[in-house]
Amino acid sequence: MSNARLSSVRDGNTVIRLLGYAGWLIILVGGAVALVGNPAASGAADETIVVVALTAFFIVLVIRLLLASVLWRNRRAALLALSVGVALWAAGSAMLNAAVPASATEFPSPGEWLFLSSSLAFAAFLVIDASNRSGRAGVAWLDAAIMLGAVAAVAGAVLLTPFVNSFPEGGIPLLVALVFPLIDVALALVVVGQWALSARTWSRSTALLLGGFVLLAVADSSLVLNLSVGTYEFSTLLVLLWGAAFMLIADGAVAPRPPIVSVSRRLPGVFLVTSFIVAILLLLIRPEGLLGWAIGVPAALTLLATGARLAIALRESRQASEAFQMAQTDDLTGLPNRRAVLKTLDDAIVAKQPIGLMLLDLDGFKEVNDTLGHSAGDTLLQLVALRMRESMPPEIELARIGGDEFAILVHDDDELDLLERAQGIRATLLAPAKVDGMDLAMHASLGITIREHGDVRAADMLRRADVAMYEAKVTRSGAQLYDAQRDEFSRQRLRMGEELRRALHKGQVVAWYQPKIDAVTQMVTGMEALVRWDHPERGMIPPMAFLSVARRSGLMHELSEVMAHSAVNDAKKWQRAGLDLNVAINLAPSELLSGKLLPILYDAIDKAGIPSHMITVEVTEDTFLADPERARDVLLDVRRHGLKTSIDDYGTGFSSLAYLRDLPVTELKMDRSFVATVCTDDRSRLIVSSTIDMAHALDLRVVAEGVESAAVSAEVVALGADLLQGYHMSPPMPGDQVEAWTRDWNEQQSLTAPTRSSGTNGYRGSSAS
């Protein structure tokens, strides 16, 4: 808005305020004259004074409203409608007082049509003034109807009953005498209804409008007195009362209003019941004739609206009860959910009742879910829930609180009995369940706790049960009672999970590398990427200290992604430096089979622009246990993309010859437990020797990891190992040290290593893919 426009608005508001003061001044002066003058005196002079005062008052009033309509364009139509209403009322008043004295005019006069028209204009003002507000639902309209009907019935009884003995036998005069106060009450109720429907906020403007129409109803009620005399009888104070009513309405129309906030309001239940009772009483005691209709019609409407509203209230209550029940039920299993568990525990804690809580977590469920898909995982959860529910008595409450976690609530605090029940549940779940044509036996870990005297909320018991469950997983005991001495360790684990989440985003998780040495040439041929956490306070943290936390916190995918990008980028850097190094990346079975990580790895290789064969994917043997067909498809996809594959920790797991025959594997890594004892244990030496011979027969390379001494190195080389890895050559090192270390090592070997035959170890192509 321009400065000129702002100045014009300010000047206009000033004039509007001054006109308002002028209107009230006319009323005050008229009131003073009426009070100090002689009420019995009447004459042409008095009539002239009244006419002049009324004329000046209405001129001021109309000019004020018209000026406001010019300034406030968004409310122009409403203010113009109010201006027309005031002008019509002034015209009716002028017609009534112009020809002969009002006291000599027969009631009702023809000018009453102008008064009636002005009421219609006032109604138009209220409707237009709120017409841009958003509508409300049927319930809000019923609430408004109840409020309007009840107040209209009561108002009709209060305002009109005192004059019941003055009513003649019907006719037009009776209708006129009744219609105007009832219209005024209706207009006041429209204001109230608009507030109930949130079409108006409760503000100074709303209060002034309501007060103005109520005062107008009081003044118009005096028309009933005219029925007994048949002419108009107006006192000066009554005229001033009408003037005050119009000034309040005008003040409300031009008063600034706060913005409408769209909030649905509902009448309180006590108001609904009270309205219902009042409507019945009014219908029972209503008089005969037109007054009875004036009271009975709104009372009957109130009864109908209240009945409909009570029916809706009952329906809403039933729906709320059903919604509450659904909010406490798990959609997948139909068992109670976490909310229900918290409520039961809180109730028991408040009542100080004995209660035990067992928290159950399915071991390895994530691998099943990632390998077989979420649909199979959901089916397994449903089977687990059904099996547990059928195996337990009905008084024991079973709930699913999220993921693969279940809660069992027993109204007993005997810890030995709870421990026995937990072992029974584990035995129940061990029976194979057929999912997608596969028989799966689910192992479970349970943490057990009971209500303690210091408990104040359910969360305390859930936390203790979670601590005990984690201990059951770590110790592989299956079920564990809560031990306060281990609680601090659990707190550290939870803190470490949050710290690791932040560390992944801050670049604190880094890749270190351990060299792989060619057994024949003793040259560096590759590096294995090993994860480290460069903690700002605790220094470099090895993987064994945080990998389990990463798995439990759901961070393995993000951690594997970070390692994949680091390994690919470092391989590219070393290639540019002239080093031909293969980089091995360890992938957890769940991450490999999920199908989410490999596309990320392929994309990183493409963007780096390095040959795919520079990257080796290392997997453990348990990758092939859950779903061999899926594992085969994944490894074939890895081979199609040109990457190499290696079986890590070979000999400690399933060690099936079938997957060595069927899967596209290029390398075996003998587990360090066999390699480290190859010089001291004949069985270990036999296992290593036979594995090397078998691998070479299948055209596979063999990596001996865990080479910690020169003696072990010489022995595994003599047995035919192709690659060596261990602390005897080098411990893991940061990525920025790899290039210098590799050059130094290769230079020393080229100077000191004896000449070797390429076929010494009995395996051709030890550097082949």
Short mmCIF file of N, CA and C in Angstrom, two decimals, residues 619-686:
data_model
loop_
_atom_site.label_atom_id
_atom_site.label_comp_id
_atom_site.label_asym_id
_atom_site.label_seq_id
_atom_site.Cartn_x
_atom_site.Cartn_y
_atom_site.Cartn_z
N VAL A 619 32.60 -62.61 1.28
CA VAL A 619 31.38 -63.00 1.99
C VAL A 619 31.71 -64.19 2.88
N THR A 620 30.93 -64.34 3.94
CA THR A 620 31.13 -65.48 4.84
C THR A 620 30.23 -66.63 4.42
N GLU A 621 30.53 -67.82 4.94
CA GLU A 621 29.80 -69.01 4.51
C GLU A 621 28.33 -68.99 4.89
N ASP A 622 27.98 -68.31 5.99
CA ASP A 622 26.57 -68.32 6.38
C ASP A 622 25.70 -67.51 5.42
N THR A 623 26.34 -66.81 4.46
CA THR A 623 25.57 -66.13 3.43
C THR A 623 24.73 -67.12 2.63
N PHE A 624 25.22 -68.37 2.49
CA PHE A 624 24.58 -69.34 1.62
C PHE A 624 23.59 -70.23 2.37
N LEU A 625 23.48 -70.04 3.68
CA LEU A 625 22.64 -70.94 4.46
C LEU A 625 21.16 -70.60 4.35
N ALA A 626 20.80 -69.30 4.50
CA ALA A 626 19.39 -68.91 4.55
C ALA A 626 18.67 -69.19 3.24
N ASP A 627 19.31 -68.82 2.12
CA ASP A 627 18.66 -68.97 0.82
C ASP A 627 19.74 -69.22 -0.24
N PRO A 628 20.12 -70.46 -0.46
CA PRO A 628 21.20 -70.75 -1.42
C PRO A 628 20.90 -70.25 -2.82
N GLU A 629 19.64 -70.37 -3.27
CA GLU A 629 19.31 -69.92 -4.62
C GLU A 629 19.50 -68.42 -4.77
N ARG A 630 19.05 -67.69 -3.76
CA ARG A 630 19.22 -66.24 -3.79
C ARG A 630 20.70 -65.87 -3.78
N ALA A 631 21.49 -66.58 -2.94
CA ALA A 631 22.93 -66.31 -2.88
C ALA A 631 23.58 -66.58 -4.22
N ARG A 632 23.17 -67.65 -4.88
CA ARG A 632 23.74 -67.97 -6.19
C ARG A 632 23.42 -66.88 -7.21
N ASP A 633 22.18 -66.42 -7.21
CA ASP A 633 21.79 -65.36 -8.16
C ASP A 633 22.60 -64.08 -7.91
N VAL A 634 22.80 -63.77 -6.63
CA VAL A 634 23.53 -62.54 -6.30
C VAL A 634 24.98 -62.65 -6.74
N LEU A 635 25.63 -63.78 -6.47
CA LEU A 635 27.04 -63.93 -6.85
C LEU A 635 27.21 -64.00 -8.37
N LEU A 636 26.23 -64.58 -9.05
CA LEU A 636 26.28 -64.55 -10.51
C LEU A 636 26.18 -63.13 -11.04
N ASP A 637 25.37 -62.32 -10.37
CA ASP A 637 25.25 -60.91 -10.76
C ASP A 637 26.57 -60.18 -10.51
N VAL A 638 27.23 -60.51 -9.39
CA VAL A 638 28.54 -59.93 -9.10
C VAL A 638 29.55 -60.31 -10.19
N ARG A 639 29.52 -61.57 -10.61
CA ARG A 639 30.44 -62.03 -11.65
C ARG A 639 30.13 -61.33 -12.98
N ARG A 640 28.82 -61.17 -13.30
CA ARG A 640 28.46 -60.50 -14.56
C ARG A 640 28.98 -59.07 -14.60
N HIS A 641 29.09 -58.44 -13.45
CA HIS A 641 29.60 -57.07 -13.39
C HIS A 641 31.12 -57.03 -13.32
N GLY A 642 31.76 -58.20 -13.36
CA GLY A 642 33.21 -58.23 -13.44
C GLY A 642 33.94 -58.22 -12.12
N LEU A 643 33.26 -58.26 -11.01
CA LEU A 643 33.91 -58.27 -9.71
C LEU A 643 34.30 -59.70 -9.33
N LYS A 644 35.30 -59.82 -8.47
CA LYS A 644 35.71 -61.12 -7.96
C LYS A 644 34.98 -61.42 -6.65
N THR A 645 34.91 -62.70 -6.29
CA THR A 645 34.26 -63.10 -5.05
C THR A 645 35.18 -64.00 -4.24
N SER A 646 35.11 -63.84 -2.93
CA SER A 646 35.97 -64.59 -2.03
C SER A 646 35.15 -65.08 -0.84
N ILE A 647 35.39 -66.32 -0.43
CA ILE A 647 34.74 -66.89 0.75
C ILE A 647 35.65 -66.63 1.95
N ASP A 648 35.18 -65.79 2.88
CA ASP A 648 35.98 -65.41 4.05
C ASP A 648 35.78 -66.42 5.17
N ASP A 649 36.81 -66.57 5.99
CA ASP A 649 36.77 -67.45 7.17
C ASP A 649 36.38 -68.88 6.79
N TYR A 650 36.90 -69.36 5.67
CA TYR A 650 36.52 -70.70 5.22
C TYR A 650 36.99 -71.74 6.23
N GLY A 651 36.11 -72.70 6.51
CA GLY A 651 36.44 -73.78 7.43
C GLY A 651 35.76 -73.65 8.77
N THR A 652 35.20 -72.49 9.08
CA THR A 652 34.57 -72.30 10.39
C THR A 652 33.05 -72.42 10.31
N GLY A 653 32.50 -72.48 9.11
CA GLY A 653 31.05 -72.50 8.98
C GLY A 653 30.56 -73.78 8.36
N PHE A 654 29.65 -73.62 7.38
CA PHE A 654 28.99 -74.76 6.77
C PHE A 654 29.97 -75.59 5.92
N SER A 655 30.86 -74.89 5.23
CA SER A 655 31.93 -75.52 4.43
C SER A 655 31.40 -76.62 3.52
N SER A 656 30.34 -76.32 2.79
CA SER A 656 29.77 -77.31 1.89
C SER A 656 30.51 -77.29 0.57
N LEU A 657 30.83 -78.50 0.04
CA LEU A 657 31.47 -78.61 -1.27
C LEU A 657 30.49 -78.26 -2.39
N ALA A 658 29.19 -78.31 -2.06
CA ALA A 658 28.18 -78.05 -3.09
C ALA A 658 28.25 -76.61 -3.57
N TYR A 659 28.38 -75.67 -2.63
CA TYR A 659 28.39 -74.28 -3.09
C TYR A 659 29.72 -73.95 -3.76
N LEU A 660 30.80 -74.66 -3.41
CA LEU A 660 32.05 -74.46 -4.13
C LEU A 660 31.93 -74.94 -5.58
N ARG A 661 31.09 -75.95 -5.77
CA ARG A 661 30.89 -76.46 -7.11
C ARG A 661 29.95 -75.57 -7.92
N ASP A 662 28.89 -75.04 -7.26
CA ASP A 662 27.83 -74.38 -8.00
C ASP A 662 27.97 -72.86 -8.07
N LEU A 663 28.70 -72.27 -7.15
CA LEU A 663 28.73 -70.81 -7.08
C LEU A 663 29.96 -70.24 -7.77
N PRO A 664 29.85 -69.06 -8.36
CA PRO A 664 30.99 -68.44 -9.07
C PRO A 664 31.97 -67.80 -8.10
N VAL A 665 32.70 -68.63 -7.35
CA VAL A 665 33.66 -68.14 -6.37
C VAL A 665 35.05 -68.18 -6.99
N THR A 666 35.87 -67.18 -6.68
CA THR A 666 37.23 -67.13 -7.24
C THR A 666 38.31 -67.34 -6.19
N GLU A 667 37.94 -67.31 -4.91
CA GLU A 667 38.98 -67.30 -3.88
C GLU A 667 38.43 -67.86 -2.57
N LEU A 668 39.29 -68.59 -1.85
CA LEU A 668 38.99 -69.06 -0.50
C LEU A 668 39.99 -68.43 0.47
N LYS A 669 39.49 -67.99 1.62
CA LYS A 669 40.39 -67.47 2.66
C LYS A 669 40.33 -68.42 3.85
N MET A 670 41.45 -69.15 4.06
CA MET A 670 41.51 -70.07 5.20
C MET A 670 41.44 -69.28 6.50
N ASP A 671 40.60 -69.74 7.40
CA ASP A 671 40.43 -69.01 8.66
C ASP A 671 41.72 -69.03 9.46
N ARG A 672 41.93 -67.93 10.17
CA ARG A 672 43.17 -67.76 10.94
C ARG A 672 43.31 -68.82 12.04
N SER A 673 42.22 -69.40 12.51
CA SER A 673 42.32 -70.41 13.57
C SER A 673 43.08 -71.65 13.09
N PHE A 674 43.02 -71.96 11.80
CA PHE A 674 43.77 -73.09 11.25
C PHE A 674 45.17 -72.66 10.86
N VAL A 675 45.29 -71.48 10.29
CA VAL A 675 46.60 -71.02 9.80
C VAL A 675 47.56 -70.78 10.96
N ALA A 676 47.09 -70.19 12.05
CA ALA A 676 47.96 -69.83 13.16
C ALA A 676 48.59 -71.05 13.83
N THR A 677 47.92 -72.21 13.75
CA THR A 677 48.41 -73.41 14.44
C THR A 677 48.97 -74.45 13.46
N VAL A 678 49.23 -74.01 12.23
CA VAL A 678 49.65 -74.97 11.22
C VAL A 678 51.01 -75.60 11.54
N CYS A 679 51.85 -74.90 12.31
CA CYS A 679 53.18 -75.43 12.66
C CYS A 679 53.15 -76.29 13.91
N THR A 680 52.08 -76.21 14.69
CA THR A 680 52.06 -76.90 15.98
C THR A 680 50.97 -77.97 16.06
N ASP A 681 50.04 -77.96 15.16
CA ASP A 681 48.91 -78.90 15.24
C ASP A 681 48.80 -79.64 13.92
N ASP A 682 48.97 -80.97 13.99
CA ASP A 682 48.95 -81.77 12.77
C ASP A 682 47.59 -81.74 12.09
N ARG A 683 46.51 -81.70 12.88
CA ARG A 683 45.17 -81.66 12.29
C ARG A 683 44.97 -80.36 11.50
N SER A 684 45.42 -79.27 12.09
CA SER A 684 45.29 -78.00 11.38
C SER A 684 46.08 -78.01 10.09
N ARG A 685 47.31 -78.61 10.16
CA ARG A 685 48.15 -78.67 8.96
C ARG A 685 47.47 -79.51 7.88
N LEU A 686 46.83 -80.62 8.28
CA LEU A 686 46.16 -81.50 7.33
C LEU A 686 44.97 -80.78 6.69
#
